[in-house]
Coordinates of C-alpha atoms in Angstrom, one line a residue:
M296 CA 106.2 87.5 88.2
K297 CA 105.4 90.8 86.7
E298 CA 103.7 94.0 87.9
V299 CA 102.9 96.5 85.2
R300 CA 101.9 100.1 86.0
W301 CA 100.5 102.6 83.7
G302 CA 100.2 106.4 84.1
R303 CA 99.2 109.4 82.0
G304 CA 101.0 112.2 83.8
G305 CA 100.9 113.8 87.2
H306 CA 101.1 111.4 90.1
W307 CA 98.4 109.1 88.9
R308 CA 99.1 105.4 88.5
A309 CA 96.9 102.3 88.2
A310 CA 98.4 99.0 89.1
A311 CA 97.3 95.9 87.3
V312 CA 96.3 92.9 89.5
L313 CA 98.4 90.6 87.4
A314 CA 99.6 87.1 87.5
W315 CA 100.8 85.9 90.8
V316 CA 102.9 82.7 90.5
W317 CA 103.7 81.1 93.8
L318 CA 107.4 80.5 93.6
P319 CA 109.3 78.3 96.1
V320 CA 110.3 80.3 99.1
A321 CA 113.8 80.1 100.6
G322 CA 114.2 79.6 104.3
L323 CA 111.1 77.5 105.0
A324 CA 111.6 75.2 108.0
Q325 CA 112.2 71.6 107.0
A326 CA 111.7 68.4 108.9
P327 CA 115.1 67.2 110.4
S328 CA 115.1 64.2 108.1
A329 CA 114.2 66.0 104.9
P330 CA 116.6 65.7 102.0
P331 CA 117.6 68.8 100.1
P332 CA 114.6 70.5 98.5
G333 CA 116.2 70.1 95.0
D334 CA 116.5 66.4 95.3
E335 CA 113.5 65.2 93.3
A336 CA 114.4 61.6 93.9
A337 CA 112.9 62.1 97.4
Y338 CA 109.5 62.8 96.0
D339 CA 106.9 60.9 94.0
I340 CA 105.9 63.6 91.4
R341 CA 103.0 62.9 89.0
D342 CA 102.3 65.7 86.6
D343 CA 100.3 63.7 84.0
I344 CA 97.1 63.2 86.0
L345 CA 93.8 63.9 84.4
I346 CA 90.6 64.5 86.3
R347 CA 87.2 64.1 84.7
T348 CA 84.4 66.4 86.1
A349 CA 80.7 65.6 86.2
E350 CA 80.2 68.1 83.4
G351 CA 82.5 66.1 81.2
A352 CA 85.5 68.5 81.3
T353 CA 89.1 67.4 81.8
L354 CA 91.4 68.9 84.3
S355 CA 95.2 68.3 84.6
A356 CA 96.9 68.0 87.9
T357 CA 100.3 67.7 89.5
V358 CA 100.6 65.6 92.7
V359 CA 103.7 65.6 94.9
R360 CA 104.3 63.3 97.8
R361 CA 107.3 62.3 99.8
R362 CA 108.5 58.8 99.1
D363 CA 109.3 58.2 102.8
V364 CA 105.6 58.8 103.7
T365 CA 103.5 55.6 103.5
Q366 CA 100.4 56.6 105.4
P367 CA 97.5 58.6 104.0
Q368 CA 97.9 62.3 104.5
P369 CA 95.8 65.5 104.3
A370 CA 96.2 67.2 101.0
L371 CA 97.0 70.8 100.3
L372 CA 95.2 71.9 97.0
T373 CA 95.8 74.9 94.9
F374 CA 93.5 75.4 91.9
D375 CA 95.2 77.8 89.5
I376 CA 94.9 79.4 86.1
Y377 CA 98.6 80.6 86.1
T378 CA 100.0 77.4 84.8
D379 CA 103.7 77.1 85.3
P380 CA 104.9 73.4 85.5
V381 CA 108.2 74.2 87.1
A382 CA 106.7 76.4 89.8
F383 CA 103.9 73.9 90.3
R384 CA 106.4 71.1 91.0
A385 CA 108.2 73.3 93.5
R386 CA 105.0 74.3 95.2
G387 CA 104.1 70.6 95.5
R388 CA 107.5 69.8 97.0
E389 CA 107.1 72.6 99.6
A390 CA 103.7 71.1 100.7
A391 CA 105.2 67.6 100.9
D392 CA 108.0 68.8 103.1
H393 CA 105.4 70.2 105.5
G394 CA 103.6 66.9 105.8
Y395 CA 100.9 67.3 103.1
A396 CA 100.2 65.8 99.7
G397 CA 100.8 68.7 97.4
V398 CA 98.1 69.0 94.7
I399 CA 98.0 71.7 92.1
V400 CA 95.2 71.5 89.6
D401 CA 95.2 73.6 86.4
A402 CA 92.1 75.5 85.5
R403 CA 89.9 74.0 82.7
G404 CA 91.7 74.3 79.3
K405 CA 95.2 74.7 80.8
R406 CA 98.2 72.5 80.3
L407 CA 96.8 69.0 79.5
S408 CA 93.2 69.9 79.4
P409 CA 91.7 69.9 75.8
D410 CA 88.7 72.1 76.8
P411 CA 88.3 75.8 76.0
I412 CA 89.9 78.3 78.5
V413 CA 87.2 80.4 80.1
P414 CA 88.3 82.4 83.2
Y415 CA 86.1 82.5 86.2
E416 CA 83.0 80.7 84.9
H417 CA 83.7 77.0 85.7
E418 CA 85.8 77.2 88.8
A419 CA 83.1 76.5 91.3
A420 CA 82.2 73.2 89.7
D421 CA 85.7 72.3 88.8
A422 CA 87.3 73.0 92.1
W423 CA 84.6 70.9 93.8
A424 CA 85.5 68.1 91.4
A425 CA 89.2 68.4 92.3
V426 CA 88.4 68.2 96.0
D427 CA 86.2 65.1 95.4
W428 CA 88.9 63.4 93.3
I429 CA 91.5 64.0 96.0
A430 CA 89.2 62.6 98.8
H431 CA 88.9 59.3 96.9
Q432 CA 92.7 58.7 96.4
P433 CA 94.4 56.0 98.5
W434 CA 97.1 58.4 99.6
S435 CA 94.5 60.9 101.0
D436 CA 93.2 60.7 104.5
G437 CA 90.0 62.3 103.3
R438 CA 90.9 65.8 104.4
V439 CA 91.6 68.6 101.9
A440 CA 92.8 72.2 102.6
M441 CA 92.9 74.9 99.9
R442 CA 95.6 77.6 99.8
G443 CA 95.8 80.3 97.2
G444 CA 96.3 84.0 96.4
S445 CA 94.6 86.3 94.0
Y446 CA 93.0 84.1 91.3
S447 CA 93.7 80.9 93.3
G448 CA 92.3 82.6 96.4
F449 CA 89.1 83.1 94.3
T450 CA 89.1 79.4 93.3
A451 CA 89.4 78.4 96.9
W452 CA 86.3 80.4 97.8
A453 CA 84.6 79.1 94.6
A454 CA 85.0 75.6 95.9
T455 CA 82.8 76.5 98.9
K456 CA 79.9 77.5 96.7
R457 CA 78.8 73.9 97.2
L458 CA 80.9 72.8 100.1
H459 CA 82.4 69.4 99.8
P460 CA 82.6 67.5 103.1
A461 CA 86.3 66.8 102.5
L462 CA 87.2 70.5 102.4
K463 CA 88.3 71.4 105.9
T464 CA 89.9 74.9 105.7
L465 CA 91.0 77.8 103.5
V466 CA 94.0 80.0 103.8
V467 CA 94.0 82.7 101.2
S468 CA 95.7 86.0 100.4
A469 CA 94.3 88.8 98.3
A470 CA 91.4 86.6 97.2
A471 CA 89.6 88.0 94.2
I472 CA 85.8 88.2 93.5
P473 CA 85.1 88.4 89.8
G474 CA 82.7 91.2 89.1
Y475 CA 83.2 92.8 92.4
G476 CA 86.8 93.8 92.5
L477 CA 87.8 93.1 88.9
P478 CA 87.3 93.5 86.0
M479 CA 85.0 96.1 87.5
Y480 CA 85.3 97.9 90.8
N481 CA 82.1 99.1 92.4
N482 CA 80.4 98.5 89.0
I483 CA 83.0 100.6 87.0
F484 CA 85.0 98.6 84.5
L485 CA 88.7 99.2 84.8
N486 CA 91.5 99.1 82.3
A487 CA 94.3 98.0 84.6
N488 CA 93.6 94.4 83.7
Y489 CA 92.8 94.9 80.0
G490 CA 95.6 92.6 78.9
W491 CA 95.1 89.9 81.5
A492 CA 92.7 87.7 79.5
F493 CA 95.3 87.4 76.7
Y494 CA 97.9 86.4 79.3
V495 CA 96.0 83.5 80.6
S496 CA 94.1 82.3 77.5
D497 CA 96.5 82.7 74.5
N498 CA 98.0 79.3 75.2
R499 CA 97.9 76.3 77.6
T500 CA 100.3 77.9 80.0
L501 CA 101.0 81.7 80.1
D502 CA 101.7 84.2 77.4
N503 CA 104.6 85.9 79.1
D504 CA 106.0 87.5 76.0
T505 CA 102.9 89.3 75.1
Y506 CA 101.9 90.3 78.7
G507 CA 105.4 91.4 79.5
D508 CA 105.4 94.0 76.7
R509 CA 104.7 97.1 78.7
E510 CA 104.4 99.4 75.7
R511 CA 101.8 97.1 74.2
W512 CA 99.5 97.5 77.2
E513 CA 100.1 101.2 77.8
R514 CA 98.5 102.1 74.4
P515 CA 94.9 100.9 74.6
P516 CA 93.7 103.0 77.6
G517 CA 95.1 106.2 76.4
A518 CA 94.1 105.7 72.7
W519 CA 90.5 104.7 73.7
F520 CA 90.2 107.7 76.1
A521 CA 91.5 110.1 73.4
S522 CA 89.1 108.7 70.8
G523 CA 85.9 109.3 72.9
R524 CA 84.5 106.0 71.5
P525 CA 82.2 103.8 73.6
Y526 CA 83.9 101.6 76.1
R527 CA 82.6 98.5 74.4
E528 CA 84.8 99.4 71.4
I529 CA 88.1 99.7 73.3
D530 CA 89.4 96.5 71.7
Q531 CA 88.5 97.9 68.2
V532 CA 90.6 100.9 69.1
D533 CA 93.3 98.5 70.2
G534 CA 93.0 96.5 67.0
T535 CA 92.8 93.1 68.7
P536 CA 89.5 91.5 69.6
N537 CA 89.1 90.9 73.3
P538 CA 86.2 88.4 73.6
F539 CA 86.3 88.0 77.3
L540 CA 86.1 91.7 77.9
Q541 CA 83.1 91.7 75.6
R542 CA 81.6 88.9 77.6
W543 CA 82.1 90.8 80.9
V544 CA 80.8 94.2 79.9
R545 CA 77.4 92.6 79.1
H546 CA 77.1 92.3 82.9
P547 CA 77.5 95.8 84.4
A548 CA 75.5 94.8 87.5
Y549 CA 76.7 92.2 90.0
D550 CA 74.1 89.9 88.6
A551 CA 73.5 86.1 88.4
Y552 CA 76.4 85.7 86.0
W553 CA 78.9 86.9 88.6
Q554 CA 77.0 85.6 91.6
A555 CA 77.3 82.0 90.2
M556 CA 81.1 82.1 90.5
V557 CA 81.6 82.4 94.3
P558 CA 79.4 82.0 97.4
Y559 CA 76.6 84.6 97.4
G560 CA 74.1 85.5 100.0
E561 CA 72.8 82.5 101.9
D562 CA 75.6 80.4 100.4
F563 CA 77.8 81.7 103.2
A564 CA 75.6 80.3 105.9
H565 CA 76.7 76.7 105.2
I566 CA 80.5 77.5 105.2
N567 CA 81.4 76.1 108.6
I568 CA 85.1 75.6 108.0
P569 CA 87.9 77.7 109.5
V570 CA 89.2 80.4 107.1
L571 CA 92.3 82.6 107.3
T572 CA 92.3 85.7 105.1
I573 CA 95.4 87.8 104.5
S574 CA 95.2 91.2 102.8
G575 CA 96.9 94.6 102.7
Y576 CA 96.1 98.2 103.1
Y577 CA 97.5 98.8 99.6
D578 CA 96.2 95.5 98.1
D579 CA 94.3 96.1 94.9
G580 CA 92.2 93.1 95.8
Q581 CA 91.3 94.2 99.3
V582 CA 87.7 95.1 98.4
S583 CA 87.2 91.4 97.5
A584 CA 89.1 89.9 100.3
L585 CA 87.1 91.8 102.9
R586 CA 83.8 91.2 101.1
Y587 CA 84.3 87.5 101.7
L588 CA 84.9 88.2 105.4
K589 CA 81.9 90.5 105.8
E590 CA 79.5 88.2 104.0
H591 CA 80.8 85.1 105.8
N592 CA 80.2 86.8 109.2
R593 CA 76.9 88.3 108.1
Y594 CA 75.3 85.0 107.1
N595 CA 77.2 82.8 109.6
P596 CA 77.8 84.9 112.7
G597 CA 79.7 82.0 114.3
A598 CA 82.2 81.6 111.4
Q599 CA 85.8 80.9 112.4
H600 CA 87.2 83.5 110.0
Y601 CA 90.4 85.3 110.9
L602 CA 91.9 88.3 109.1
V603 CA 95.6 89.4 109.1
I604 CA 96.1 92.8 107.4
G605 CA 99.0 95.3 107.2
P606 CA 100.9 97.7 105.0
Y607 CA 101.2 95.3 102.0
D608 CA 100.4 95.5 98.3
H609 CA 98.7 92.8 96.3
F610 CA 101.9 90.7 95.8
G611 CA 103.2 91.4 99.3
T612 CA 100.3 89.6 100.8
H613 CA 101.7 86.4 99.4
H614 CA 105.4 86.8 100.1
A615 CA 107.7 85.4 102.8
Q616 CA 109.5 88.8 102.9
K617 CA 107.4 91.9 102.6
D618 CA 108.8 95.0 100.9
A619 CA 110.8 97.0 103.4
V620 CA 110.0 100.1 101.5
L621 CA 106.6 100.0 99.8
R622 CA 106.0 102.8 97.3
G623 CA 108.2 105.2 99.2
Y624 CA 106.9 104.2 102.7
A625 CA 109.3 102.3 105.0
I626 CA 107.1 99.8 106.7
D627 CA 107.4 99.1 110.5
P628 CA 109.8 96.3 111.4
R629 CA 106.9 94.4 113.2
A630 CA 104.9 94.4 110.0
Q631 CA 107.2 91.8 108.6
F632 CA 105.9 88.2 108.6
S633 CA 106.1 85.2 106.2
T634 CA 102.9 84.4 104.6
P635 CA 104.0 80.8 103.7
D636 CA 105.1 80.2 107.3
L637 CA 101.8 81.6 108.6
A638 CA 99.9 79.4 106.2
Y639 CA 101.5 76.2 107.3
Q640 CA 101.1 77.2 111.0
W641 CA 97.4 77.7 110.3
L642 CA 97.1 74.3 108.5
D643 CA 98.9 72.5 111.4
Y644 CA 96.6 74.3 113.8
V645 CA 93.4 73.3 112.0
L646 CA 94.3 69.8 110.8
R647 CA 96.8 68.6 113.3
G648 CA 95.9 70.3 116.6
G649 CA 99.0 72.5 116.6
A650 CA 99.3 75.8 118.3
K651 CA 97.2 78.7 117.0
P652 CA 99.5 81.2 115.2
E653 CA 100.6 83.9 117.7
V654 CA 99.4 86.8 115.5
L655 CA 95.8 85.5 115.6
A656 CA 95.0 86.9 119.0
D657 CA 91.5 87.8 117.8
R658 CA 89.4 87.6 114.6
I659 CA 90.8 90.9 113.2
N660 CA 94.5 91.3 113.4
Y661 CA 96.1 94.5 112.0
E662 CA 99.4 96.3 112.1
V663 CA 99.2 100.0 113.1
M664 CA 101.4 101.9 110.7
G665 CA 103.7 104.4 112.5
A666 CA 103.1 102.7 115.9
N667 CA 105.1 99.5 115.0
Q668 CA 102.6 97.2 116.7
W669 CA 99.9 94.7 116.0
R670 CA 96.4 95.2 117.4
H671 CA 93.5 92.9 117.6
A672 CA 89.7 93.2 117.5
P673 CA 86.7 90.8 117.6
S674 CA 85.1 92.1 114.4
L675 CA 85.3 94.8 111.7
A676 CA 82.2 96.4 113.2
S677 CA 83.9 96.8 116.6
L678 CA 86.5 99.1 115.0
Q679 CA 83.7 101.6 114.3
A680 CA 82.7 101.9 118.0
H681 CA 84.5 105.2 118.4
A682 CA 84.1 106.6 114.9
V683 CA 83.5 110.3 114.6
R684 CA 81.5 112.0 111.8
F685 CA 83.3 114.8 109.9
Y686 CA 81.2 116.9 107.6
F687 CA 82.2 118.5 104.3
S688 CA 81.7 122.2 105.1
A689 CA 81.6 125.1 102.6
A690 CA 83.8 127.2 104.9
R691 CA 87.3 127.9 103.7
E692 CA 90.1 126.1 105.5
H693 CA 93.8 125.7 104.8
T694 CA 94.1 125.2 101.0
G695 CA 90.5 124.1 100.5
Y696 CA 87.4 123.7 102.6
R697 CA 86.8 122.7 106.2
L698 CA 86.3 119.1 107.3
Q699 CA 84.6 119.5 110.6
P700 CA 83.0 117.3 113.3
R701 CA 80.1 119.8 113.8
K702 CA 77.3 119.6 111.2
P703 CA 77.5 122.9 109.2
A704 CA 74.6 125.0 108.0
A705 CA 72.8 123.8 104.9
G706 CA 74.8 124.6 101.8
S707 CA 76.6 123.1 98.9
L708 CA 79.7 123.3 96.8
A709 CA 79.5 123.1 93.0
Q710 CA 81.9 121.1 90.7
T711 CA 81.6 121.2 87.0
V712 CA 83.3 118.6 84.8
D713 CA 83.3 118.6 81.0
L714 CA 83.0 114.9 80.1
A715 CA 83.8 115.6 76.5
D716 CA 87.2 117.2 77.3
R717 CA 90.1 114.9 76.6
R718 CA 92.8 117.3 77.6
S719 CA 92.2 116.8 81.3
E720 CA 91.4 114.0 83.7
N721 CA 89.8 113.8 87.0
N722 CA 90.5 111.6 90.1
T723 CA 94.1 111.1 89.2
H724 CA 95.4 111.0 92.8
S725 CA 93.2 108.2 94.2
Y726 CA 95.6 105.4 93.6
P727 CA 98.2 105.1 96.5
D728 CA 101.4 105.3 94.5
P729 CA 103.4 106.8 96.0
I730 CA 102.1 106.4 99.5
I731 CA 103.8 109.5 100.7
E732 CA 103.9 112.5 98.3
A733 CA 104.4 116.2 98.1
P734 CA 101.4 118.6 98.6
L735 CA 99.0 118.4 95.8
R736 CA 99.1 121.2 93.2
G737 CA 96.3 121.7 90.8
A738 CA 94.3 118.5 91.8
S739 CA 90.9 118.2 90.3
G740 CA 87.9 118.0 92.7
L741 CA 87.3 119.6 96.0
M742 CA 89.8 119.4 98.9
F743 CA 88.7 119.4 102.6
A744 CA 91.0 119.6 105.6
S745 CA 90.5 119.1 109.3
A746 CA 92.0 121.2 112.0
P747 CA 95.4 119.8 113.1
F748 CA 95.3 117.0 115.7
K749 CA 96.5 118.2 119.1
A750 CA 97.8 114.7 119.9
A751 CA 98.6 111.5 118.1
R752 CA 95.5 109.5 117.2
V753 CA 95.1 106.0 115.9
I754 CA 92.6 105.2 113.1
S755 CA 91.8 101.6 112.3
G756 CA 89.1 100.5 109.8
S757 CA 87.4 101.9 106.8
F758 CA 86.2 105.5 106.3
A759 CA 82.5 105.3 105.5
G760 CA 79.8 107.9 105.1
E761 CA 77.2 109.3 102.8
L762 CA 77.5 111.8 100.0
D763 CA 74.5 114.1 99.5
V764 CA 74.5 115.2 95.9
T765 CA 72.4 116.9 93.2
L766 CA 73.2 116.4 89.6
N767 CA 72.1 117.7 86.2
K768 CA 72.4 114.2 84.8
K769 CA 71.1 110.7 85.7
D770 CA 74.4 109.2 86.9
F771 CA 78.0 109.8 87.6
D772 CA 81.1 108.0 89.0
A773 CA 82.1 109.6 92.3
A774 CA 85.4 109.3 94.2
V775 CA 86.6 109.8 97.8
T776 CA 90.3 109.8 98.7
V777 CA 91.6 110.2 102.3
F778 CA 95.1 111.4 103.2
E779 CA 97.0 112.3 106.4
Q780 CA 98.6 115.7 105.8
L781 CA 101.8 115.4 107.8
P782 CA 103.1 118.5 109.8
D783 CA 105.6 119.1 107.0
G784 CA 102.9 119.3 104.4
R785 CA 103.4 116.0 102.7
L786 CA 100.5 113.7 102.2
F787 CA 100.3 110.1 103.4
H788 CA 97.8 108.1 101.4
L789 CA 95.3 106.4 103.7
A790 CA 92.4 105.1 101.8
Y791 CA 90.1 105.5 98.8
W792 CA 86.8 104.7 97.3
F793 CA 85.2 105.2 93.9
G794 CA 82.0 103.9 92.5
R795 CA 79.0 104.3 90.2
A796 CA 76.3 106.4 91.9
S797 CA 73.5 104.4 90.4
F798 CA 74.8 101.2 92.1
A799 CA 75.9 102.8 95.4
R800 CA 73.1 101.2 97.4
D801 CA 72.9 97.9 95.6
A802 CA 75.6 96.5 93.3
T803 CA 73.1 94.1 91.8
A804 CA 70.4 96.6 90.6
R805 CA 70.9 100.0 89.1
A806 CA 68.8 103.0 90.4
L807 CA 69.3 106.1 88.3
L808 CA 69.4 109.5 89.9
A809 CA 66.8 112.1 89.1
P810 CA 68.3 115.3 87.6
G811 CA 67.8 118.2 89.9
K812 CA 66.9 116.0 92.9
A813 CA 69.2 115.3 95.8
A814 CA 70.4 111.8 96.4
R815 CA 72.3 110.2 99.2
L816 CA 75.1 107.8 98.2
P817 CA 76.7 105.6 100.8
F818 CA 80.4 104.8 100.5
E819 CA 83.1 102.8 102.3
T820 CA 86.8 103.2 101.6
T821 CA 89.5 100.6 101.8
F822 CA 90.7 99.5 105.3
V823 CA 93.7 101.1 106.9
S824 CA 95.4 101.4 110.3
R825 CA 97.7 104.3 111.0
Q826 CA 98.9 106.3 114.0
L827 CA 98.3 109.9 112.9
A828 CA 101.0 112.3 114.1
R829 CA 100.4 115.2 116.4
G830 CA 99.9 118.3 114.2
S831 CA 98.7 116.2 111.2
R832 CA 95.4 116.9 109.5
L833 CA 92.9 114.7 107.6
V834 CA 92.6 115.8 104.0
V835 CA 89.8 114.4 101.8
L836 CA 89.4 114.8 98.0
L837 CA 85.9 114.6 96.5
D838 CA 85.9 114.2 92.8
V839 CA 84.3 112.8 89.7
N840 CA 86.0 109.7 88.2
K841 CA 86.9 110.6 84.6
N842 CA 90.3 109.2 83.3
A843 CA 91.8 106.8 80.9
M844 CA 91.9 103.9 83.3
A845 CA 88.2 103.4 83.7
Q846 CA 84.9 103.7 81.8
V847 CA 83.6 107.3 81.4
N848 CA 80.1 107.6 82.7
Y849 CA 78.4 110.3 80.6
G850 CA 75.2 110.2 82.7
T851 CA 72.6 109.5 80.1
G852 CA 71.2 106.5 82.1
G853 CA 72.0 104.1 79.3
D854 CA 74.5 101.3 79.4
V855 CA 77.8 103.1 80.2
S856 CA 79.7 100.7 77.8
D857 CA 77.6 102.1 75.0
E858 CA 78.0 105.8 75.8
S859 CA 80.5 107.9 73.8
V860 CA 81.7 111.4 73.8
A861 CA 78.8 112.3 71.5
D862 CA 76.6 111.6 74.6
A863 CA 78.5 114.1 76.8
G864 CA 76.1 117.0 76.2
R865 CA 76.4 119.8 78.6
P866 CA 79.0 119.6 81.3
L867 CA 78.3 117.5 84.4
K868 CA 77.4 119.7 87.4
V869 CA 77.6 118.2 90.8
L870 CA 76.3 120.0 94.0
W871 CA 78.1 118.4 97.0
H872 CA 75.8 119.3 99.9
T873 CA 77.3 120.1 103.2
D874 CA 75.4 117.4 105.1
S875 CA 77.7 114.9 103.3
Y876 CA 79.9 113.2 105.9
L877 CA 82.8 110.9 106.5
R878 CA 83.0 108.6 109.6
V879 CA 86.6 108.5 110.9
P880 CA 87.4 105.2 112.6
F881 CA 89.3 106.5 115.6
E882 CA 90.4 104.1 118.3
R883 CA 89.9 105.1 121.9

């Protein structure tokens, strides 16, 4: 398991949402009669299984069952592109020891499959075929659960695009949505995953040697940014064709290409199975994980969908032991829990009538950082019941401008960004690494600070609001980053958002801005829960996203992937109007 981070100076870092391989977890409870986990003689392991799909593709699968189980069982399926035969056998043994037939199916083209490898595009149909195959096996009792994280969390949701009657529940952590969280984020293509396609498609398993070469993947973003060439040519700058990237950048909107991969719109209305979602405040895939939850509840208000979320990063959402210190922040002791243990408790609850996991006291279950406690709510919307608007005032305050609950007089603050300049970058503090850092010096953008809080306050949920802006161009990429400034001056990273202005209201259809005319851009940051200290302030950075880890939007109104530094023209000028606001999700 590897996590690669890149940075180009200052505090800025971008973390790649890389391969997650579900390794066997030590310390899982075993049945009293279970033989040692390493004793493969206790298991019937088949890793030469081939499954034919209705489309004529071939999938390979590993099935693990305990030899001392003779009755049909429910099956626990993971559908994965991160083929690792040793890890897959261990994963199957773990499921078998918990009373399930463990089934791991390789994505099309992986391991024994002779078909081409194409990430994302066939998983909805192929995962359905895997569920159907399992349901017809003599060792199956006709019930299938899907468990997965990151990519295999995506495939679990893909399987519900056309829900098979045998599929009874999902338990997923950091589940991805192609086209919504990666390889583009709010319609901005990112470079953090540039090398991922090579990792999963260079061979029938995983290209660990290439993907583990940090220096190899540090070069392309910086070299492309310095060159000023169009984003579509980043692989030419790199010197190695990246055909999947080229395929993806042809779809800058969340269009029918992406929508076909997972449930979309009314598809969610027929998903009537219980779902458990696990995510983290610092999970790069949070935007996708919560999107599934929101859309499921929107189209199926009675959905049995539970969320567990706390101070975890992408990989921590999957682990039995969370990082005690995450990017410089010592997490509360009560934030610790075992994801595998919770997953099996959930499966036993849904499929065997076991007790509901204790942490699931309501649909939304979240750990309050700094308070060392779990809280519970019936919905995400309920957490906004006591939200307070704070406006971006032009009045001076602290080291920047005033963030205030009273609407200020009409006015604006100007920001000018030379999009042709490659000596400087903007929005380099939005990524939460470290989570706690020294006061910012020389940050780009505009900084706003609230008055100090007279008492400790708990915030839980997303910061949302609207930016009222006027540009001299047709488009730009905006950014909002929210911190708690501690009484000693250090900054605690709470949440962030960045997105393309022309897609701010609808990710599926671009609406360009009119130069010289004000436009209102809705935004919603990542979800967080934190007890703010007495004497702390809220600090917010407004900025333009221009850096080596994402497309540069030059504002011509054309396809951003085709724009180059030659299209920069005059510097971008943004007027941030003072009726722009941020809703702060205070709890009572």
